[in-house]
Short mmCIF file of C-alpha atoms in Angstrom, two decimals:
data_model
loop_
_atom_site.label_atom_id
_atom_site.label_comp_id
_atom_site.label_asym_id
_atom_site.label_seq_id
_atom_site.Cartn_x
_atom_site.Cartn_y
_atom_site.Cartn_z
CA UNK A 1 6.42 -48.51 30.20
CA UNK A 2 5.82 -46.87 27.09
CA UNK A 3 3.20 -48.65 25.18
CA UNK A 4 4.43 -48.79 21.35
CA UNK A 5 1.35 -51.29 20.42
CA UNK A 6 -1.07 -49.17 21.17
CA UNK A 7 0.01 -45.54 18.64
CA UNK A 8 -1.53 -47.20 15.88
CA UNK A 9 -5.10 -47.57 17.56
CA UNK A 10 -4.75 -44.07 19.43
CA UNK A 11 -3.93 -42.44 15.60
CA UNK A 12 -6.77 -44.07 13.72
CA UNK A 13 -9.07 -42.35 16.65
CA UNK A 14 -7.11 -39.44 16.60
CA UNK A 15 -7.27 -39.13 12.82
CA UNK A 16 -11.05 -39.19 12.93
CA UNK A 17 -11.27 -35.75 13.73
CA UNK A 18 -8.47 -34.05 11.44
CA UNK A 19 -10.95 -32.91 9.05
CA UNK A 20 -13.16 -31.36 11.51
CA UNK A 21 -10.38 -29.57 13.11
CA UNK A 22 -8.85 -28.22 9.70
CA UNK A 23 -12.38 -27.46 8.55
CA UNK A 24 -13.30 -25.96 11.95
CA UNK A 25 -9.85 -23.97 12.05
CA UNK A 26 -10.09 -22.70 8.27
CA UNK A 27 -13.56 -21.23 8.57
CA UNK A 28 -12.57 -19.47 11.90
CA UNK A 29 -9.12 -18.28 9.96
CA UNK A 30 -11.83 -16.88 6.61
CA UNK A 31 -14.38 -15.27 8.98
CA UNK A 32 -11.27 -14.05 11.02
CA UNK A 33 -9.46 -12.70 8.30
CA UNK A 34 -11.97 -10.96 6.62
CA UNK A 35 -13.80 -8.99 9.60
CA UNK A 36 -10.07 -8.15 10.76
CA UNK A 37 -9.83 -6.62 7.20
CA UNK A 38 -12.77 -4.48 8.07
CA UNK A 39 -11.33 -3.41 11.49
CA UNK A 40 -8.29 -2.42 9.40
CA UNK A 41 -9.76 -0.37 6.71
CA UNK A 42 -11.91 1.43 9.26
CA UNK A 43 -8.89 2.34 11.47
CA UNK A 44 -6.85 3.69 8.15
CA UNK A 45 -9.68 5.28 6.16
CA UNK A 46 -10.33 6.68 10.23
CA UNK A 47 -13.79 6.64 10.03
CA UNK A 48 -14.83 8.39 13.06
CA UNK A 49 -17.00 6.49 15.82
CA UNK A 50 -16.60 2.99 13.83
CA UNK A 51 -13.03 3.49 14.71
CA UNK A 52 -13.00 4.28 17.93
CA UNK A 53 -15.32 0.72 18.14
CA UNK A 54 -12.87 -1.10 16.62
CA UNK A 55 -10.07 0.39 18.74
CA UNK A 56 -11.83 -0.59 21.71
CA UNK A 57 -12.98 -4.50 20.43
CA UNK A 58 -9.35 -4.62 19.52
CA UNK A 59 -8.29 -4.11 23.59
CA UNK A 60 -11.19 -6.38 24.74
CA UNK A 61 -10.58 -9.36 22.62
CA UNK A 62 -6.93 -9.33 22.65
CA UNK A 63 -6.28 -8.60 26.45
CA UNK A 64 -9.38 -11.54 27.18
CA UNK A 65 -8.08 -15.08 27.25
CA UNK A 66 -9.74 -16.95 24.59
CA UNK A 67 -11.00 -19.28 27.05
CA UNK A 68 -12.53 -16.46 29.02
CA UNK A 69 -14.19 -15.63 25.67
CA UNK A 70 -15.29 -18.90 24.95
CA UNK A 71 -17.72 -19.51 28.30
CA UNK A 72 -18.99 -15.98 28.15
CA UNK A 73 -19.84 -16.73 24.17
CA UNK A 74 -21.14 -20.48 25.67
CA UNK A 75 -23.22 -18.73 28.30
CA UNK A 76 -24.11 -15.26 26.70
CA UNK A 77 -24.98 -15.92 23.20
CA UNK A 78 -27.78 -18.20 23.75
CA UNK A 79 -29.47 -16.21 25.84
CA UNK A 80 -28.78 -13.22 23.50
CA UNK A 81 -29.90 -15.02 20.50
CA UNK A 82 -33.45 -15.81 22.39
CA UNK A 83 -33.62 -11.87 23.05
CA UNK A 84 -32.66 -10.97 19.51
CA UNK A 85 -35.06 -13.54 18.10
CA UNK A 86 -38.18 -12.54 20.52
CA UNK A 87 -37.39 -8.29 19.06
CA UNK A 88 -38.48 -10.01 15.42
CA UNK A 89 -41.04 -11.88 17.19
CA UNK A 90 -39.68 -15.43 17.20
CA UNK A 91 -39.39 -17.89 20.10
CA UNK A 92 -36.12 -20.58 19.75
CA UNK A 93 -34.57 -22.17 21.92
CA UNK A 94 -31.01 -20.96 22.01
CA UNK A 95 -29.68 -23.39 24.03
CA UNK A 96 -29.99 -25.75 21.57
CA UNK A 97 -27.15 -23.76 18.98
CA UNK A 98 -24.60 -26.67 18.86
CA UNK A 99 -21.46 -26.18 20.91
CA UNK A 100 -18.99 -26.00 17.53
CA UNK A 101 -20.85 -23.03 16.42
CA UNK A 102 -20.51 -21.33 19.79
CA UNK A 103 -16.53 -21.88 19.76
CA UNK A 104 -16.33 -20.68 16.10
CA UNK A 105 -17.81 -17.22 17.19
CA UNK A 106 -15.91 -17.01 20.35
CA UNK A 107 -12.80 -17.37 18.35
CA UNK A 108 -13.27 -15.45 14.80
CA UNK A 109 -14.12 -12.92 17.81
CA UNK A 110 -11.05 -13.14 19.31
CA UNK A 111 -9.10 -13.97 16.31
CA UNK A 112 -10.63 -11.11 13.74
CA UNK A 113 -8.42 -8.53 16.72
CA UNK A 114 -5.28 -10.38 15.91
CA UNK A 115 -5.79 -10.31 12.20
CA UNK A 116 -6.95 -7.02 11.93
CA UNK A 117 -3.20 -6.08 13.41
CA UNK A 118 -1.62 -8.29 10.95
CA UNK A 119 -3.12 -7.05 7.78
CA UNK A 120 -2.50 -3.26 9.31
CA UNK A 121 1.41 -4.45 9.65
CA UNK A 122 0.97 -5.59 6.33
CA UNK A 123 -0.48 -2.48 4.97
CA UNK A 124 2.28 -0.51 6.96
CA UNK A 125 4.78 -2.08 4.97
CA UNK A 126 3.45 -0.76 1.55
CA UNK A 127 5.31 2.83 0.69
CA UNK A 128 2.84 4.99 -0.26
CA UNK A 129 4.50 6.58 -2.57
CA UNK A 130 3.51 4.44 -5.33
CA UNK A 131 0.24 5.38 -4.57
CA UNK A 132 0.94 9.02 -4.97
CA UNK A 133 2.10 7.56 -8.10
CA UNK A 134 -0.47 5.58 -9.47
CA UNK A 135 -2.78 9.03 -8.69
CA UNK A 136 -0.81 11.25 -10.32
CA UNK A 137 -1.41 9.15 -13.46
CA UNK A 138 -5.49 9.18 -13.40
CA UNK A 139 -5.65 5.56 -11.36
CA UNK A 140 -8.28 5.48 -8.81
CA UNK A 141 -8.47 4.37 -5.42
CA UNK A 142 -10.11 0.75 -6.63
CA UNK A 143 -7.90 0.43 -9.46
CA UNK A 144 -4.46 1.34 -7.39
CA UNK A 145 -5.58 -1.29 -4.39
CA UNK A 146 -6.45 -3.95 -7.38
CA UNK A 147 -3.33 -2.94 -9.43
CA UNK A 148 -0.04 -2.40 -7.18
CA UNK A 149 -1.62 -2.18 -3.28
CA UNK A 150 -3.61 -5.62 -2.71
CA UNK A 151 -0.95 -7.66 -4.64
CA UNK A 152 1.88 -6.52 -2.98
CA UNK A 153 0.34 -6.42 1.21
CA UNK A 154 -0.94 -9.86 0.61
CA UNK A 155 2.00 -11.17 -0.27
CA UNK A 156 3.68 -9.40 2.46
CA UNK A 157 1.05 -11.00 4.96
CA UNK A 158 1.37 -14.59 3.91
CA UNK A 159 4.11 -15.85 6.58
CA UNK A 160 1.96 -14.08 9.36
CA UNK A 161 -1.28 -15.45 7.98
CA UNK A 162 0.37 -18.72 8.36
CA UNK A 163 1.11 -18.33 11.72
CA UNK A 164 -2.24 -17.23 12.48
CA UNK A 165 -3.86 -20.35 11.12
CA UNK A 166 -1.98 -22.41 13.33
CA UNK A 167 -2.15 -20.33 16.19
CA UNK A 168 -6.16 -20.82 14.96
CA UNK A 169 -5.58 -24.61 14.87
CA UNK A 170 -4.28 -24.79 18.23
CA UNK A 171 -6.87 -22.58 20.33
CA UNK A 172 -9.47 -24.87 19.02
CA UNK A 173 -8.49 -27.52 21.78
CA UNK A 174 -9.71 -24.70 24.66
CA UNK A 175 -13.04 -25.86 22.82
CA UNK A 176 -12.94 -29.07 25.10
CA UNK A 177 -13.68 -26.54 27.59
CA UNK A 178 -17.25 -26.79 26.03
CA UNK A 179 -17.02 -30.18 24.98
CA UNK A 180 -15.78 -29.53 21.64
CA UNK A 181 -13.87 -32.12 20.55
CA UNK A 182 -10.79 -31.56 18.22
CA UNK A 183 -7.34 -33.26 18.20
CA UNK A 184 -6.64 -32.27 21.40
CA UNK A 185 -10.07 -33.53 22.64
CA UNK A 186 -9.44 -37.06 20.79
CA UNK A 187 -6.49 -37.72 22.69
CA UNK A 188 -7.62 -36.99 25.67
CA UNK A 189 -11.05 -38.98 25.27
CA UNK A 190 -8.70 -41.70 23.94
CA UNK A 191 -6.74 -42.12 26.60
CA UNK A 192 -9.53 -42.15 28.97
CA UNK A 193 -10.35 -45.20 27.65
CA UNK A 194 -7.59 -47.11 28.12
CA UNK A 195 -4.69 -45.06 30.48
CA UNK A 196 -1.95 -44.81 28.06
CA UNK A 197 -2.11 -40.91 28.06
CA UNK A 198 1.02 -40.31 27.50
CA UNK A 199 1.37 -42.02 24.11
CA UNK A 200 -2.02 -40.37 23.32
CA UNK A 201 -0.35 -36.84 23.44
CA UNK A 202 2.98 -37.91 21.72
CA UNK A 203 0.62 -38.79 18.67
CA UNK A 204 -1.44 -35.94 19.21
CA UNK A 205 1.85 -33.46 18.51
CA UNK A 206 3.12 -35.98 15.37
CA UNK A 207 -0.66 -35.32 14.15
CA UNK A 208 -0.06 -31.55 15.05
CA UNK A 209 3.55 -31.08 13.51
CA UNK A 210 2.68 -32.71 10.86
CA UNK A 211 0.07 -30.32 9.75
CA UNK A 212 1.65 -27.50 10.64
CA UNK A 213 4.90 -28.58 8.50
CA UNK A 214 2.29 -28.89 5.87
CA UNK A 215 0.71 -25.54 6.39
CA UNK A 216 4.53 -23.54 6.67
CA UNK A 217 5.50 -25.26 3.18
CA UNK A 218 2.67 -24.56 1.70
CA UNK A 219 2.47 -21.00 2.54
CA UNK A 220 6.28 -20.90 1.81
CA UNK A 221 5.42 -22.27 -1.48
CA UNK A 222 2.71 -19.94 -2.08
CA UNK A 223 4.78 -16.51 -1.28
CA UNK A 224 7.75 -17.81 -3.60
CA UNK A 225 5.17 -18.20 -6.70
CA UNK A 226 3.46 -15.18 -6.36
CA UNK A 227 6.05 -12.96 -5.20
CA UNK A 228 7.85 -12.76 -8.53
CA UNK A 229 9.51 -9.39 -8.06
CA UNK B 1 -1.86 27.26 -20.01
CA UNK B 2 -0.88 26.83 -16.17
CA UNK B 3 -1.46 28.95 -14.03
CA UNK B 4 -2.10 28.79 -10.21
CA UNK B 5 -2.74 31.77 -8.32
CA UNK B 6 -2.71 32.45 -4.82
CA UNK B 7 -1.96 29.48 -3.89
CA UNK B 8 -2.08 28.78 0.04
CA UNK B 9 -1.22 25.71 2.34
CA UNK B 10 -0.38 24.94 5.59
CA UNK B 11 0.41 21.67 8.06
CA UNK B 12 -0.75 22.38 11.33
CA UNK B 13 0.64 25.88 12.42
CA UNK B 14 3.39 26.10 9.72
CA UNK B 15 2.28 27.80 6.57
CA UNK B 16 3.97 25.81 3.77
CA UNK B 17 3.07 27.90 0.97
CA UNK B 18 2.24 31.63 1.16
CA UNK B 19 0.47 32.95 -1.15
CA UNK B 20 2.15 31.34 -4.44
CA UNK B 21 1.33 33.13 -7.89
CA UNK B 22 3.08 30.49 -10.88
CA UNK B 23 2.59 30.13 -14.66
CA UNK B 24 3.61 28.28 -17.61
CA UNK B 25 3.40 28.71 -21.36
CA UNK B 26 2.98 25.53 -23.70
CA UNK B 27 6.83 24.63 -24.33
CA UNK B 28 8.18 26.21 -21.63
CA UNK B 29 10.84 24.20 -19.52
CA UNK B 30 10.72 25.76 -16.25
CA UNK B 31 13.05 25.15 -13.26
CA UNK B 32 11.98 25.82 -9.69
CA UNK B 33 15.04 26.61 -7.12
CA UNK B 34 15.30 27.30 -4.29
CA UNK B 35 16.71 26.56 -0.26
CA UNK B 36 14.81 23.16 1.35
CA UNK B 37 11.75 23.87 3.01
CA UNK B 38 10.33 26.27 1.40
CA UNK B 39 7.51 24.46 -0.52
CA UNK B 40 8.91 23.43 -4.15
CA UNK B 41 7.81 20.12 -4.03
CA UNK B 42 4.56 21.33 -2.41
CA UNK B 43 3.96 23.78 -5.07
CA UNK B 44 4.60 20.64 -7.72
CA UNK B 45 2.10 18.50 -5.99
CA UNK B 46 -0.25 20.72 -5.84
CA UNK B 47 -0.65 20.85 -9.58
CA UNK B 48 -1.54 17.13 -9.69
CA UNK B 49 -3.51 17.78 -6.38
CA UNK B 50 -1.25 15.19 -4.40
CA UNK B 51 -0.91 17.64 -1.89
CA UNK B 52 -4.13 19.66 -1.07
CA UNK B 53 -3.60 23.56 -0.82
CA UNK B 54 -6.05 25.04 1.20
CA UNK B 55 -6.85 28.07 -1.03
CA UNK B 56 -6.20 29.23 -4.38
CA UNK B 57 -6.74 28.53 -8.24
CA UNK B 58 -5.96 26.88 -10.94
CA UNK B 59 -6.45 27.03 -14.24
CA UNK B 60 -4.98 24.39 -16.71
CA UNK B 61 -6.04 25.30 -20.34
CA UNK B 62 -10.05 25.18 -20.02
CA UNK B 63 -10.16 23.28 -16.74
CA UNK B 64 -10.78 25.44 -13.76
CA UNK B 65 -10.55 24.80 -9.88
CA UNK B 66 -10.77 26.48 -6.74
CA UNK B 67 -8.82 24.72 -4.13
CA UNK B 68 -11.12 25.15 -1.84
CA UNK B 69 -14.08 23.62 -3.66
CA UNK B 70 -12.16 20.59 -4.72
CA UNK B 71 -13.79 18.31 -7.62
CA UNK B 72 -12.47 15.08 -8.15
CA UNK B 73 -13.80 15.09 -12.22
CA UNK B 74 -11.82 18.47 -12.69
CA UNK B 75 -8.87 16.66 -9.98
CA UNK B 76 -9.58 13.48 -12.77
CA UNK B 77 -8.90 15.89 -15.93
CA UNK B 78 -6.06 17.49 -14.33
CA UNK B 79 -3.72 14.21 -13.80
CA UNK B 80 -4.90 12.68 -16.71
CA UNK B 81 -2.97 15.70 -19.02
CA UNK B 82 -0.07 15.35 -16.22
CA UNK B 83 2.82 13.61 -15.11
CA UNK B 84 4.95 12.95 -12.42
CA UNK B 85 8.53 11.81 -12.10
CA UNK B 86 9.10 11.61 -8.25
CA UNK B 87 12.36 11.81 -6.23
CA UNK B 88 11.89 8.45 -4.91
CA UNK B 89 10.56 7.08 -8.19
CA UNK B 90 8.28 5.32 -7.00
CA UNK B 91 7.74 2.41 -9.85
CA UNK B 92 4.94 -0.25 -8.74
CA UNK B 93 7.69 -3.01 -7.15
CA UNK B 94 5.42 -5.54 -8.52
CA UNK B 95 5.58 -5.21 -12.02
CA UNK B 96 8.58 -5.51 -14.19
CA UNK B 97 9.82 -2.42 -16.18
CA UNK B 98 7.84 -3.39 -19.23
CA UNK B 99 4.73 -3.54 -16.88
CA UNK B 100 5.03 -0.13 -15.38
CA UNK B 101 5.47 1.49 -18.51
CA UNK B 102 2.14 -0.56 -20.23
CA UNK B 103 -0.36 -0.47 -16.68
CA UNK B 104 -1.69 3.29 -16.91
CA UNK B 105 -2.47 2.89 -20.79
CA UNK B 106 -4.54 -0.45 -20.21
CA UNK B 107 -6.01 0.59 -17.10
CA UNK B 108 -5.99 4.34 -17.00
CA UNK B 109 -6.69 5.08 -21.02
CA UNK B 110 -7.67 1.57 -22.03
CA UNK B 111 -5.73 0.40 -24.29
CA UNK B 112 -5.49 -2.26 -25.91
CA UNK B 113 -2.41 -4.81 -24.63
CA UNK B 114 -0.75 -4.77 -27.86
CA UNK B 115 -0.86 -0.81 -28.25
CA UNK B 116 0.36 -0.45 -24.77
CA UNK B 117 2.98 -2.50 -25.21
CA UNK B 118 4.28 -1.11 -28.17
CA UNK B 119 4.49 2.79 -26.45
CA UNK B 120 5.96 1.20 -23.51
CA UNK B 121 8.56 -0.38 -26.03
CA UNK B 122 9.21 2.98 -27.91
CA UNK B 123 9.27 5.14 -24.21
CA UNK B 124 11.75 2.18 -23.05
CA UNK B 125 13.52 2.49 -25.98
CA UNK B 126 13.94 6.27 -25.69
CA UNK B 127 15.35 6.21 -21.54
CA UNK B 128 17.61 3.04 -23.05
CA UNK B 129 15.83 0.56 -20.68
CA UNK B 130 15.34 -1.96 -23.52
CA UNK B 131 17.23 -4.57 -22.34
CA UNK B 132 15.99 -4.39 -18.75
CA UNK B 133 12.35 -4.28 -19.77
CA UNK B 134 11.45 -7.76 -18.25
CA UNK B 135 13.55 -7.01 -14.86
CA UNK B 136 11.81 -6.18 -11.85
CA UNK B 137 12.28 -2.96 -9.78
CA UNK B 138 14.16 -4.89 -7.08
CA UNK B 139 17.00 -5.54 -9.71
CA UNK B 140 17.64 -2.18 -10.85
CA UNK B 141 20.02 0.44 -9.84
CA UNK B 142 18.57 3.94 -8.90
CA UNK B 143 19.17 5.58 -12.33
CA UNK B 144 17.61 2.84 -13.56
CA UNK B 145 14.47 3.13 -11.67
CA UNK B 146 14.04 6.54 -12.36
CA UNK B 147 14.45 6.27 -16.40
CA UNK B 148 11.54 3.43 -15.80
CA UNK B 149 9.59 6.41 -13.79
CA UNK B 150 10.33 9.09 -16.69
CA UNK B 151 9.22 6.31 -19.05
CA UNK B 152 6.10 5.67 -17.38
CA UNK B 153 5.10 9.58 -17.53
CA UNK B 154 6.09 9.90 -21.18
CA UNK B 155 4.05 7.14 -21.92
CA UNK B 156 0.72 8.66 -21.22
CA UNK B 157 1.44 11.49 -23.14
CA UNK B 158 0.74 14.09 -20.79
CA UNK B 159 0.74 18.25 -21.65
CA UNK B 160 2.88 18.98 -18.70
CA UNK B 161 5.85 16.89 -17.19
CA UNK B 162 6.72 17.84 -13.41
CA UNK B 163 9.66 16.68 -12.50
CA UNK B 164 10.09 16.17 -8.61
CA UNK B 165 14.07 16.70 -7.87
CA UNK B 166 14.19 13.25 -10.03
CA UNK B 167 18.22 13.04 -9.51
CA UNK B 168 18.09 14.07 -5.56
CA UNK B 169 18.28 10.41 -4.09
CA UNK B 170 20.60 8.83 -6.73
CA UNK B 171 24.44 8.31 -5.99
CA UNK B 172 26.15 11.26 -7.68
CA UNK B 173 27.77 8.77 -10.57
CA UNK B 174 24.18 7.67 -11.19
CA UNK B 175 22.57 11.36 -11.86
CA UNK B 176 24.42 11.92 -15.39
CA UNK B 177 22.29 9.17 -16.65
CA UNK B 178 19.16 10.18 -15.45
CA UNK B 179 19.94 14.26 -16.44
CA UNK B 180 20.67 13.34 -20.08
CA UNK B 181 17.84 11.83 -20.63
CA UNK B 182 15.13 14.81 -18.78
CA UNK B 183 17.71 16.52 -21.25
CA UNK B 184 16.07 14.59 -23.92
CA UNK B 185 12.69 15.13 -22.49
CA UNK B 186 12.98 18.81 -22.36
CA UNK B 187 14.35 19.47 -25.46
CA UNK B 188 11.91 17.71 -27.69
CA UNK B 189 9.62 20.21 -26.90
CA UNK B 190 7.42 19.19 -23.97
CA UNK B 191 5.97 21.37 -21.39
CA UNK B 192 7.87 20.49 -18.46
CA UNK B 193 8.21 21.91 -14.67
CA UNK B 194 11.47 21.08 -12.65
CA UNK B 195 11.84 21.25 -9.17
CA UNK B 196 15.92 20.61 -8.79
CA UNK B 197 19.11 21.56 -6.64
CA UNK B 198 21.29 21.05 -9.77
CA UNK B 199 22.15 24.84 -10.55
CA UNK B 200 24.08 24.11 -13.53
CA UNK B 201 21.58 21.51 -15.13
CA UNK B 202 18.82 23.94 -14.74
CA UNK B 203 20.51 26.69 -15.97
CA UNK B 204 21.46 24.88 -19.45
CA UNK B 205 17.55 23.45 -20.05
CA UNK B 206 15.45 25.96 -18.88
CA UNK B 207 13.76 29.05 -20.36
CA UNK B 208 12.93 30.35 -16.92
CA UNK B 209 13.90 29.88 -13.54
CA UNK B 210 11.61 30.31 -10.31
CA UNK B 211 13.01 31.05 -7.53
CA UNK B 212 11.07 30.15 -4.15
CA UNK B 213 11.71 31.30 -1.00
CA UNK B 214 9.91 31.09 2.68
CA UNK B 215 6.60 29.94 0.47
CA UNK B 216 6.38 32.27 -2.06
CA UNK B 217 7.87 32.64 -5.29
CA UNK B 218 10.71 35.17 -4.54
CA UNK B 219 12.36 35.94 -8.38
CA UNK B 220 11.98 34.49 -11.91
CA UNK B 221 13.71 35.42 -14.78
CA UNK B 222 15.34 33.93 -17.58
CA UNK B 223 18.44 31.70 -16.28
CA UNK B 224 20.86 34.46 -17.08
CA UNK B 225 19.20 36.98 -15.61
CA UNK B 226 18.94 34.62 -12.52
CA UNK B 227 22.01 32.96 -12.37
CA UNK B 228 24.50 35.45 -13.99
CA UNK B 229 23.09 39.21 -12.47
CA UNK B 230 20.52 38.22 -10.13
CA UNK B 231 18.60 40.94 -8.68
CA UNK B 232 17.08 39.46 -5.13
CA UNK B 233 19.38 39.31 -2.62
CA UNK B 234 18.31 36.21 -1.45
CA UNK B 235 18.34 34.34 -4.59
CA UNK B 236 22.19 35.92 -4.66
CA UNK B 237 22.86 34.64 -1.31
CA UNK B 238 21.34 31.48 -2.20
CA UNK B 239 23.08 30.93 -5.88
CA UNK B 240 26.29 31.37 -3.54
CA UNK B 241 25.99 29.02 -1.33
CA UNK B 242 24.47 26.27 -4.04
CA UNK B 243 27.54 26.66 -5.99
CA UNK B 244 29.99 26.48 -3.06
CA UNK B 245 28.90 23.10 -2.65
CA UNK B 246 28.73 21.87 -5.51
#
């Protein structure tokens, strides 16, 4: 029997934890976005060696499972951070870095791969010709990205960027794998507690519709208002 | 007050432009003809240093470059007293007509909004884009886009205008449009370098024709000597087949 009473309790618990998993998922998506933006502008200003780097992270990260990448970033990084520490001639304990911070490196790791390949699609779609263009008529390189490039790729790169967020959203719940707990997490903790699983999940995916509804209209919103042309 | 000598490029194995010797007078409207592929629009973008020759010289009143010691201040001087109207036009799809026509003299030459504006009115004025000034590139038909490009390079007031075969992607009841008004543009006196298939149109505006062949220039002249008694074989061969199809 499905228990009806019992939604209300399981989405005040589950609703506890909405704001860390937005705020977890939007700092990912930032720190994501923006070392993907590096990977892209070494790969098209082909700076040698660097790109090579990032053509190889690229294959790693996107061909690992994110799970994969979050135990070896659980298991590797404090260790590594205890090395790196003891070269400067400090002794921490890096097994005490909290498990959150752990997942949020495993994932912008993972992520930044994917990002870098949207914001290169993005920058694909620009014709370059207006470029040409803007050169021919004394503008430099800054003032043509500033001017005509950057304004019309990021615009382009909203309804993947989007995507990507919730994609971000969602891989947060392989954090549980490290005892992270998100939505996902909530439910399942939730349910432990008192066996109705099954309407724990059903309000888990009403709590995750609902923000990702919120996140699609908003970025629909946002590429109508600034795409004026 | 142009002149590039020797001028050299290639892509890979194929040699693009072969040894290219090309000058201009102030005033002079030239026209550059010639069969595809043999470097016209190369030669064009070389001036403006869009395309980078891998040998020769220019030298552009008192500013003087070897190609193969590129210098972006001397690169800087050159496009700032050039420029371009492109075959695909190539207007910034973000900005509106008006916008296009203002952008290089605030950011370029630092102008103030108001003075920029009122150029960009005058230029718009002049191609008969007025009414479409606050439209956006996405709304306008080809001839219309490319009147908005000739704008834009009349706007900054450059020495030279190179024309890049400006009517050779527009729907043929769209180029008549676009033709009287580099008509316009030619005959008020501006130094201005065509690259065009439009045999006809050349012939009527220019003071010279250059004829280019395999990547070199093959023949110039004055358009009768070119187009009524020409001389080079090849040019006569070529002038033949042009006007067959058109």
């Amino acid at each position: 029997m499905f228990n009806f009473g019992i939604l209300l309790p399981d989405l005040l618990s589950i609703l506890t934890v909405v704001p860390r998993t937005i705020a977890m998922a939007v700092t990912i998506f930032v720190f994501a976005t923006i070392l993907g933006s590096v990977f892209t502008l070494i790969e098209h200003r082909r700076i040698p060696v660097l790109r090579e780097l990032v053509i190889a992270y690229k294959v790693f990260f996107k061909g690992v499972p994110m799970v994969i990448a979050i135990f070896l970033a659980y298991f590797g990084l404090p260790p590594a951070f205890e090395f790196i520490a003891s070269l400067v001639g400090l002794e921490i304990n890096g097994y005490a870095t909290p498990s959150w911070v752990l997942l949020i490196i495993a994932l912008v790791g993972c992520l930044a791969a994917f990002q870098a390949e949207v914001i290169k699609g993005a920058l694909n779609s620009f014709d370059t010709g207006q470029a040409d263009a803007a050169h021919s008529l004394g503008y430099t390189n800054i003032q043509m990205s500033r001017r005509i490039l950057l304004p019309q790729i990021v615009v382009a790169a909203i309804p993947d960027l989007a995507t990507s967020l919730m994609v971000t959203m969602k891989a947060l719940s392989l954090g549980f794998a490290i005892s992270v707990v998100d939505i996902f997490a909530q439910a399942q903790l939730t349910a432990a507690l008192n066996y109705y699983y099954l309407e724990a999940f059903v309000v888990a995916v009403v709590v995750y519709m609902t923000i990702s509804y919120t996140i699609t209209r908003g970025a629909d919103m946002l590429e109508r208002s600034l795409r004026v042309w | 007050m142009l002149e590039l000598k020797n001028l050299k490029l290639s892509y890979g194995t194929s040699q693009i432009l072969n040894g290219v010797n090309f000058s201009v007078k102030r005033g002079d409207v030239v026209s550059i003809i010639g069969p595809s592929g043999t470097g016209k629009t190369t030669l064009l973008k070389c001036i403006n240093y869009l395309v980078k020759p891998t040998s020769g010289t220019i030298d552009f009143d008192q500013i003087r470059m070897d190609y193969a010691r590129p210098d972006k201040a001397t690169i800087q001087a050159i496009r700032l007293r050039t420029a371009m109207v492109f075959q695909q036009f190539n207007v910034f799809k973000n900005m509106t007509v008006l916008q296009n026509v203002m952008d290089p003299l605030v950011v370029v030459q630092r102008k103030s909004q108001d003075e920029a504006r009122e150029i960009a009115l005058m230029e718009l004025d002049r191609v008969g884009l007025s009414a479409k000034k606050d439209q956006y590139p996405a709304q306008l038909s080809g001839g219309q886009l490319q009147r908005t490009g000739i704008a834009r390079a009349l706007a900054v007031r450059p020495d030279v205008m190179l024309f890049d075969e400006p009517t050779s992607s527009l729907d043929p009841e769209l180029v008549g449009e676009v033709l009287k008004v580099i008509k316009d543009v030619t005959s008020s006196g501006i130094t201005s370098i065509l690259v065009t298939h439009e045999m006809q149109f050349a012939k009527n505006i220019s003071n010279r024709i250059v004829f280019m062949d395999a990547g070199v220039v093959a023949a110039e002249g004055s358009p009768s000597e070119m187009f009524d008694a020409p001389a080079n074989p090849r040019l006569a061969q070529f002038l033949s087949t042009e006007l067959e199809t058109q």
